CSV table of C-alpha atoms in Angstrom, one decimal:
chain,number,residue,atom,x,y,z
A,1,UNK,CA,-175.7,142.3,-14.1
A,2,UNK,CA,-175.1,140.4,-10.8
A,3,UNK,CA,-171.5,139.5,-11.7
A,4,UNK,CA,-170.5,143.0,-12.4
A,5,UNK,CA,-172.4,144.2,-9.4
A,6,UNK,CA,-170.9,141.9,-7.0
A,7,UNK,CA,-167.2,142.4,-8.5
A,8,UNK,CA,-167.5,146.5,-8.6
A,9,UNK,CA,-168.7,146.6,-5.1
A,10,UNK,CA,-165.9,144.5,-3.9
A,11,UNK,CA,-163.3,146.3,-5.9
A,12,UNK,CA,-164.6,149.5,-4.5
A,13,UNK,CA,-165.1,148.5,-0.8
A,14,UNK,CA,-162.0,146.3,-0.3
A,15,UNK,CA,-159.7,148.1,-2.7
A,16,UNK,CA,-160.5,151.7,-2.4
A,17,UNK,CA,-162.4,151.6,0.8
A,18,UNK,CA,-159.7,150.2,3.1
A,19,UNK,CA,-157.1,152.2,1.3
A,20,UNK,CA,-159.2,155.3,2.0
A,21,UNK,CA,-159.3,154.3,5.8
A,22,UNK,CA,-155.5,153.6,5.9
A,23,UNK,CA,-154.9,157.2,4.3
A,24,UNK,CA,-157.4,158.5,6.8
A,25,UNK,CA,-155.9,157.0,9.9
A,26,UNK,CA,-152.4,158.9,8.8
A,27,UNK,CA,-154.3,162.4,8.5
A,28,UNK,CA,-154.7,162.0,4.5
A,29,UNK,CA,-157.4,162.3,2.2
A,30,UNK,CA,-158.0,159.8,-0.8
A,31,UNK,CA,-158.9,161.6,-4.1
A,32,UNK,CA,-160.4,159.4,-6.9
A,33,UNK,CA,-158.3,160.7,-9.6
A,34,UNK,CA,-158.0,157.7,-11.9
A,35,UNK,CA,-160.5,159.3,-14.5
A,36,UNK,CA,-158.2,160.4,-17.5
A,37,UNK,CA,-158.8,163.3,-19.7
A,38,UNK,CA,-160.1,161.6,-22.7
A,39,UNK,CA,-162.1,159.1,-20.6
A,40,UNK,CA,-160.1,156.3,-21.7
A,41,UNK,CA,-157.6,154.4,-19.4
A,42,UNK,CA,-156.3,150.9,-19.8
A,43,UNK,CA,-155.0,149.6,-16.1
A,44,UNK,CA,-153.0,147.0,-17.5
A,45,UNK,CA,-155.4,144.1,-16.7
A,46,UNK,CA,-157.3,144.6,-19.8
A,47,UNK,CA,-160.2,146.5,-18.4
A,48,UNK,CA,-160.9,149.7,-20.3
A,49,UNK,CA,-162.6,152.5,-18.4
A,50,UNK,CA,-165.0,154.1,-20.2
A,51,UNK,CA,-167.4,157.2,-19.4
A,52,UNK,CA,-169.8,156.4,-22.3
A,53,UNK,CA,-170.0,152.8,-21.5
A,54,UNK,CA,-171.1,153.1,-17.8
A,55,UNK,CA,-167.9,154.7,-16.6
A,56,UNK,CA,-164.7,153.0,-15.5
A,57,UNK,CA,-166.3,149.8,-14.4
A,58,UNK,CA,-169.1,151.8,-12.8
A,59,UNK,CA,-167.1,154.8,-11.7
A,60,UNK,CA,-170.1,156.2,-9.6
A,61,UNK,CA,-169.9,153.2,-7.2
A,62,UNK,CA,-165.9,153.1,-7.0
A,63,UNK,CA,-165.6,156.8,-6.2
A,64,UNK,CA,-168.0,156.7,-3.5
A,65,UNK,CA,-165.3,155.2,-1.4
A,66,UNK,CA,-162.8,158.3,-2.1
A,67,UNK,CA,-162.8,161.4,0.2
A,68,UNK,CA,-162.9,163.4,-2.8
A,69,UNK,CA,-164.0,162.2,-6.3
A,70,UNK,CA,-161.8,163.4,-8.7
A,71,UNK,CA,-161.2,163.7,-12.6
A,72,UNK,CA,-158.4,164.8,-15.1
A,73,UNK,CA,-159.2,167.3,-17.9
A,74,UNK,CA,-156.4,168.2,-20.2
A,75,UNK,CA,-155.4,169.5,-23.7
A,76,UNK,CA,-158.6,171.1,-25.5
A,77,UNK,CA,-161.2,168.3,-24.5
A,78,UNK,CA,-163.3,170.9,-22.6
A,79,UNK,CA,-163.7,173.4,-25.1
A,80,UNK,CA,-167.3,174.2,-26.1
A,81,UNK,CA,-168.1,174.3,-29.8
A,82,UNK,CA,-169.2,177.8,-29.6
A,83,UNK,CA,-165.9,178.8,-29.1
A,84,UNK,CA,-164.8,177.4,-32.5
A,85,UNK,CA,-163.2,174.3,-31.1
A,86,UNK,CA,-165.0,170.9,-31.5
A,87,UNK,CA,-166.0,169.5,-28.0
A,88,UNK,CA,-165.1,166.1,-27.2
A,89,UNK,CA,-168.3,164.1,-26.3
A,90,UNK,CA,-166.7,161.6,-23.9
A,91,UNK,CA,-165.4,164.4,-21.3
A,92,UNK,CA,-167.9,167.2,-21.8
A,93,UNK,CA,-169.8,166.1,-18.9
A,94,UNK,CA,-167.2,164.5,-16.8
A,95,UNK,CA,-167.6,167.4,-14.2
A,96,UNK,CA,-171.2,166.7,-13.5
A,97,UNK,CA,-170.5,162.9,-13.1
A,98,UNK,CA,-167.9,163.6,-10.6
A,99,UNK,CA,-169.9,166.3,-8.7
A,100,UNK,CA,-172.7,163.9,-8.7
A,101,UNK,CA,-170.9,161.3,-7.1
A,102,UNK,CA,-170.0,163.8,-4.2
A,103,UNK,CA,-173.6,165.3,-3.9
A,104,UNK,CA,-175.6,161.9,-3.9
A,105,UNK,CA,-173.2,160.2,-1.7
A,106,UNK,CA,-173.0,163.1,0.8
A,107,UNK,CA,-169.3,163.6,0.5
A,108,UNK,CA,-167.8,166.0,3.4
A,109,UNK,CA,-168.3,169.5,1.8
A,110,UNK,CA,-169.2,168.2,-1.5
A,111,UNK,CA,-165.5,168.0,-2.4
A,112,UNK,CA,-165.0,167.2,-6.1
A,113,UNK,CA,-161.5,167.5,-7.8
A,114,UNK,CA,-160.1,168.3,-11.2
A,115,UNK,CA,-156.5,168.0,-12.3
A,116,UNK,CA,-156.9,170.9,-15.0
A,117,UNK,CA,-154.7,172.2,-17.9
A,118,UNK,CA,-152.2,169.2,-18.6
A,119,UNK,CA,-150.6,168.7,-22.0
A,120,UNK,CA,-152.0,171.9,-23.4
A,121,UNK,CA,-148.6,173.6,-24.0
A,122,UNK,CA,-148.5,177.0,-24.3
A,123,UNK,CA,-151.5,177.3,-26.7
A,124,UNK,CA,-153.9,177.6,-23.7
A,125,UNK,CA,-155.1,181.3,-23.1
A,126,UNK,CA,-156.1,182.9,-20.1
A,127,UNK,CA,-159.4,183.2,-21.4
A,128,UNK,CA,-159.6,179.4,-21.8
A,129,UNK,CA,-158.2,179.0,-18.5
A,130,UNK,CA,-161.1,180.9,-17.0
A,131,UNK,CA,-163.5,179.0,-18.9
A,132,UNK,CA,-162.3,175.7,-18.2
A,133,UNK,CA,-162.4,176.6,-14.6
A,134,UNK,CA,-165.7,178.1,-14.6
A,135,UNK,CA,-167.1,174.8,-16.6
A,136,UNK,CA,-166.0,172.8,-13.8
A,137,UNK,CA,-167.4,175.1,-11.1
A,138,UNK,CA,-170.8,175.5,-12.3
A,139,UNK,CA,-171.1,171.6,-12.8
A,140,UNK,CA,-170.1,171.1,-9.2
A,141,UNK,CA,-166.4,170.2,-9.3
A,142,UNK,CA,-165.0,172.8,-6.6
A,143,UNK,CA,-161.4,171.7,-6.2
A,144,UNK,CA,-158.8,172.9,-9.0
A,145,UNK,CA,-155.5,171.2,-8.9
A,146,UNK,CA,-153.5,172.7,-11.7
A,147,UNK,CA,-151.4,170.1,-13.9
A,148,UNK,CA,-147.4,170.1,-13.0
A,149,UNK,CA,-144.9,172.1,-14.6
A,150,UNK,CA,-141.3,171.4,-15.8
A,151,UNK,CA,-138.7,173.6,-14.2
A,152,UNK,CA,-136.0,172.2,-16.8
A,153,UNK,CA,-138.2,173.5,-19.7
A,154,UNK,CA,-136.5,175.5,-22.6
A,155,UNK,CA,-138.1,178.9,-23.6
A,156,UNK,CA,-137.5,178.1,-27.1
A,157,UNK,CA,-138.6,174.4,-26.9
A,158,UNK,CA,-141.4,174.3,-24.3
A,159,UNK,CA,-142.8,171.1,-22.8
A,160,UNK,CA,-145.9,170.3,-24.3
A,161,UNK,CA,-147.2,168.6,-21.5
A,162,UNK,CA,-146.9,171.6,-19.1
A,163,UNK,CA,-149.4,174.4,-18.8
A,164,UNK,CA,-148.5,178.0,-19.8
A,165,UNK,CA,-148.6,179.7,-16.6
A,166,UNK,CA,-145.4,178.8,-15.2
A,167,UNK,CA,-142.9,180.6,-17.3
A,168,UNK,CA,-139.0,179.5,-16.8
A,169,UNK,CA,-138.0,183.1,-16.2
A,170,UNK,CA,-140.0,183.7,-13.1
A,171,UNK,CA,-140.8,187.2,-14.4
A,172,UNK,CA,-143.6,186.2,-16.8
A,173,UNK,CA,-146.0,189.1,-17.4
A,174,UNK,CA,-148.9,187.0,-17.1
A,175,UNK,CA,-148.2,185.9,-13.7
A,176,UNK,CA,-150.8,188.6,-12.2
A,177,UNK,CA,-153.5,186.8,-14.5
A,178,UNK,CA,-152.6,183.6,-12.9
A,179,UNK,CA,-152.8,184.9,-9.6
A,180,UNK,CA,-156.2,186.3,-10.3
A,181,UNK,CA,-157.4,183.0,-12.0
A,182,UNK,CA,-156.5,181.0,-8.5
A,183,UNK,CA,-158.2,183.7,-6.3
A,184,UNK,CA,-161.4,183.5,-8.5
A,185,UNK,CA,-161.5,179.8,-8.5
A,186,UNK,CA,-160.7,179.5,-4.7
A,187,UNK,CA,-163.6,182.1,-4.2
A,188,UNK,CA,-166.1,180.1,-6.3
A,189,UNK,CA,-165.1,176.8,-4.7
A,190,UNK,CA,-165.7,178.0,-1.4
A,191,UNK,CA,-169.0,179.8,-2.4
A,192,UNK,CA,-170.4,176.6,-4.1
A,193,UNK,CA,-169.1,174.2,-1.5
A,194,UNK,CA,-171.2,172.3,1.2
A,195,UNK,CA,-174.3,170.6,2.0
A,196,UNK,CA,-176.5,171.8,4.9
A,197,UNK,CA,-179.8,173.3,5.3
A,198,UNK,CA,-178.4,176.7,4.3
A,199,UNK,CA,-176.2,175.6,1.5
A,200,UNK,CA,-177.6,172.6,-0.3
A,201,UNK,CA,-177.3,171.7,-4.0
A,202,UNK,CA,-180.3,172.7,-6.0
A,203,UNK,CA,-181.2,170.7,-9.2
A,204,UNK,CA,-184.6,169.6,-10.4
A,205,UNK,CA,-183.7,166.6,-12.3
A,206,UNK,CA,-182.2,163.1,-11.2
A,207,UNK,CA,-181.2,161.1,-14.1
A,208,UNK,CA,-180.5,157.3,-12.9
A,209,UNK,CA,-177.1,156.2,-14.0
A,210,UNK,CA,-176.9,153.1,-16.3
A,211,UNK,CA,-174.6,151.4,-13.9
A,212,UNK,CA,-174.3,147.6,-14.5
A,213,UNK,CA,-177.2,147.4,-17.1
A,214,UNK,CA,-174.4,148.3,-19.7
A,215,UNK,CA,-172.6,145.2,-19.0
A,216,UNK,CA,-175.7,142.9,-19.4
A,217,UNK,CA,-177.0,144.5,-22.7
A,218,UNK,CA,-176.1,146.4,-26.1
A,219,UNK,CA,-176.6,149.8,-26.3
A,220,UNK,CA,-180.0,150.9,-27.7
A,221,UNK,CA,-178.5,152.8,-30.8
A,222,UNK,CA,-174.9,151.2,-31.1
A,223,UNK,CA,-173.4,154.6,-31.0
A,224,UNK,CA,-171.8,155.4,-27.6
A,225,UNK,CA,-171.3,159.1,-28.9
A,226,UNK,CA,-175.1,159.5,-28.6
A,227,UNK,CA,-175.4,157.1,-25.8
A,228,UNK,CA,-177.0,157.9,-22.3
A,229,UNK,CA,-176.3,159.9,-20.5
A,230,UNK,CA,-174.2,162.3,-22.3
A,231,UNK,CA,-176.6,163.8,-25.3
A,232,UNK,CA,-179.3,163.9,-22.8
A,233,UNK,CA,-177.2,165.8,-20.1
A,234,UNK,CA,-176.0,168.5,-22.9
A,235,UNK,CA,-179.6,168.8,-24.1
A,236,UNK,CA,-180.7,169.6,-20.3
A,237,UNK,CA,-177.9,172.3,-20.2
A,238,UNK,CA,-179.4,173.8,-23.5
A,239,UNK,CA,-183.0,174.0,-21.8
A,240,UNK,CA,-181.1,175.1,-18.4
A,241,UNK,CA,-182.1,172.3,-16.2
A,242,UNK,CA,-179.4,171.4,-13.8
A,243,UNK,CA,-179.3,167.8,-12.9
A,244,UNK,CA,-177.4,165.0,-10.9
A,245,UNK,CA,-176.8,161.5,-11.9
A,246,UNK,CA,-177.9,158.9,-9.5
A,247,UNK,CA,-177.3,155.3,-9.2
A,248,UNK,CA,-179.6,152.5,-8.9
A,249,UNK,CA,-178.6,151.6,-5.5
A,250,UNK,CA,-178.8,155.2,-4.1
A,251,UNK,CA,-182.1,155.8,-5.4
A,252,UNK,CA,-183.9,152.7,-4.1
A,253,UNK,CA,-182.0,152.6,-0.6
A,254,UNK,CA,-181.6,156.3,0.4
A,255,UNK,CA,-183.9,158.3,-1.5
A,256,UNK,CA,-186.9,159.7,0.2
A,257,UNK,CA,-190.3,160.3,-1.5
A,258,UNK,CA,-192.2,163.2,-0.5
A,259,UNK,CA,-195.9,163.1,-1.1
A,260,UNK,CA,-196.6,166.7,0.0
A,261,UNK,CA,-193.9,168.4,-2.3
A,262,UNK,CA,-194.0,165.6,-4.9
A,263,UNK,CA,-190.2,165.4,-4.7
A,264,UNK,CA,-187.5,162.7,-4.5
A,265,UNK,CA,-185.5,163.6,-1.6
A,266,UNK,CA,-181.6,162.7,-0.9
A,267,UNK,CA,-179.8,164.6,1.8
A,268,UNK,CA,-180.7,168.1,1.3
A,269,UNK,CA,-181.1,167.7,-2.5
A,270,UNK,CA,-184.7,167.5,-3.9
A,271,UNK,CA,-185.6,166.5,-7.3
A,272,UNK,CA,-188.8,166.9,-9.2
A,273,UNK,CA,-188.2,164.9,-12.3
A,274,UNK,CA,-186.7,161.7,-12.8
A,275,UNK,CA,-185.3,160.6,-16.0
A,276,UNK,CA,-184.8,156.8,-16.7
A,277,UNK,CA,-181.9,155.5,-18.7
A,278,UNK,CA,-182.6,153.7,-22.2
A,279,UNK,CA,-181.9,150.1,-20.8
A,280,UNK,CA,-183.7,147.1,-21.2
A,281,UNK,CA,-182.5,145.7,-17.8
A,282,UNK,CA,-183.2,147.3,-14.5
A,283,UNK,CA,-183.6,146.2,-11.0
A,284,UNK,CA,-187.2,145.4,-10.2
A,285,UNK,CA,-186.9,147.5,-6.9
A,286,UNK,CA,-186.1,150.5,-8.9
A,287,UNK,CA,-189.1,150.3,-11.4
A,288,UNK,CA,-191.1,149.7,-8.3
A,289,UNK,CA,-189.9,152.9,-6.7
A,290,UNK,CA,-190.1,155.0,-9.9
A,291,UNK,CA,-193.8,153.9,-10.2
A,292,UNK,CA,-194.4,155.0,-6.4
A,293,UNK,CA,-192.8,158.4,-7.5
A,294,UNK,CA,-195.3,158.6,-10.4
A,295,UNK,CA,-198.3,157.6,-8.1
A,296,UNK,CA,-197.5,160.4,-5.6
A,297,UNK,CA,-197.5,162.8,-8.3
A,298,UNK,CA,-194.0,163.0,-9.6
A,299,UNK,CA,-192.8,163.4,-13.2
A,300,UNK,CA,-191.1,160.6,-14.9
A,301,UNK,CA,-189.3,160.7,-18.5
A,302,UNK,CA,-188.3,157.6,-20.4
A,303,UNK,CA,-185.8,157.9,-23.2
A,304,UNK,CA,-185.2,156.0,-26.4
A,305,UNK,CA,-186.8,152.6,-24.9
A,306,UNK,CA,-188.5,151.7,-21.4
A,307,UNK,CA,-187.1,148.9,-19.2
A,308,UNK,CA,-188.7,145.3,-20.1
A,309,UNK,CA,-186.2,142.8,-18.1
A,310,UNK,CA,-185.3,142.4,-14.6
A,311,UNK,CA,-181.7,142.5,-13.5
A,312,UNK,CA,-181.4,140.2,-10.7
A,313,UNK,CA,-182.1,136.4,-10.2
A,314,UNK,CA,-185.6,135.6,-8.8
A,315,UNK,CA,-187.2,138.7,-10.5
A,316,UNK,CA,-189.8,138.3,-13.2
A,317,UNK,CA,-189.3,140.1,-16.3
A,318,UNK,CA,-193.1,140.2,-16.8
A,319,UNK,CA,-193.3,142.5,-13.4
A,320,UNK,CA,-190.9,145.1,-15.0
A,321,UNK,CA,-192.8,145.0,-18.4
A,322,UNK,CA,-196.3,145.4,-16.3
A,323,UNK,CA,-194.5,148.5,-14.6
A,324,UNK,CA,-193.5,150.0,-18.0
A,325,UNK,CA,-197.2,149.3,-19.4
A,326,UNK,CA,-198.5,151.1,-16.1
A,327,UNK,CA,-196.2,154.1,-16.7
A,328,UNK,CA,-196.0,154.6,-20.4
A,329,UNK,CA,-199.3,152.8,-21.6
A,330,UNK,CA,-196.8,150.7,-23.9
A,331,UNK,CA,-193.5,148.7,-24.0
A,332,UNK,CA,-192.9,150.9,-27.2
A,333,UNK,CA,-194.2,154.3,-26.5
A,334,UNK,CA,-194.0,157.2,-29.0
A,335,UNK,CA,-192.7,160.6,-28.3
A,336,UNK,CA,-195.3,163.3,-27.6
A,337,UNK,CA,-195.5,166.8,-26.2
A,338,UNK,CA,-198.5,165.5,-24.3
A,339,UNK,CA,-198.0,163.3,-21.2
A,340,UNK,CA,-198.1,159.4,-21.9
A,341,UNK,CA,-200.0,158.9,-18.7
A,342,UNK,CA,-201.3,161.3,-15.8
A,343,UNK,CA,-203.0,160.3,-12.5
A,344,UNK,CA,-205.3,162.2,-10.2
A,345,UNK,CA,-202.2,163.5,-7.9
A,346,UNK,CA,-200.7,165.1,-10.7
A,347,UNK,CA,-198.3,162.6,-11.8
A,348,UNK,CA,-197.1,162.5,-15.4
A,349,UNK,CA,-194.9,160.6,-17.6
A,350,UNK,CA,-193.3,161.5,-20.9
A,351,UNK,CA,-191.1,159.7,-23.6
A,352,UNK,CA,-188.3,161.1,-25.6
A,353,UNK,CA,-187.4,159.4,-28.7
A,354,UNK,CA,-184.6,161.5,-30.0
A,355,UNK,CA,-180.8,160.8,-29.6
A,356,UNK,CA,-178.8,163.9,-30.6
A,357,UNK,CA,-178.9,166.8,-28.2
A,358,UNK,CA,-180.5,169.3,-30.5
A,359,UNK,CA,-183.6,167.0,-31.1
A,360,UNK,CA,-183.6,166.2,-27.4
A,361,UNK,CA,-183.5,169.9,-26.3
A,362,UNK,CA,-186.6,170.4,-28.5
A,363,UNK,CA,-188.7,167.8,-27.3
A,364,UNK,CA,-187.6,168.7,-23.5
A,365,UNK,CA,-188.8,172.1,-24.4
């Protein structure tokens, strides 16, 4: 844990941070567009970047050093299953990941970008394009960057890496539809952009990002397709609770606990519920703050397992275990519709043991 925490912070601060400062000094902005569409990318150094495995070397800690967190979304990875197309688990929640970086790091105007529509050939309809754009917008990605087109393409043999909206003759009849799409996305992006007391992001749930825990332990069930946070995020979508992902470091260093409102406050965002990841290993300071949130009346949810090991040198596992017992009355709590624990200020703890989004949604409800 300590090794990865030190390494990734250095990569982010020195690699991306200094490059951002260089670009800024020349009037430019740095976007974090190194998240590829299928959430896999090999950078040539043998480091596989995977969203389900804590992100690209902990993407939330890397992209905080960009002016605009960003992602890629191509092909049919973004389709919902109720449209008759199987959704891809690894990218379905990428927009929420990227926007969480912008929101929880208070990036200027909460700008978050998606390069959209690549490698779809001419199979992508304008209905699909509208759905893709809207899906990103409602999950906080507010800058749409359409994938490039090939001016040397042939009408009879189109380039499958190019979107359908730039036809080569220049008089494509659907051009007005593309203009309408652009105008819609520009309006949505403008309306959903910003972070001040008149226009702040409202999400009642904060979910702690697994971060470096995933480099120090095995997944709880060995199946990354149902691994945190994807299935929990999708279940929250199903029961209509918006959320942001929150790193350990941001939670313990910058979040304030409002005892009067029983909320976690970060900039202008306010969270009433905190969900812990299903990890064994967690920084002791994070557990102490989670307990403090519960003590002042907050709602805390554990999932699949509760923390039992301390992340850093000099911290005792027994302290983490004691806090878990204080919160859930057990190191192996069972799921129940009743709170595992309550206090006189209204604090509640719950535990969810389901792994698939349907069962998680049932338990959340």
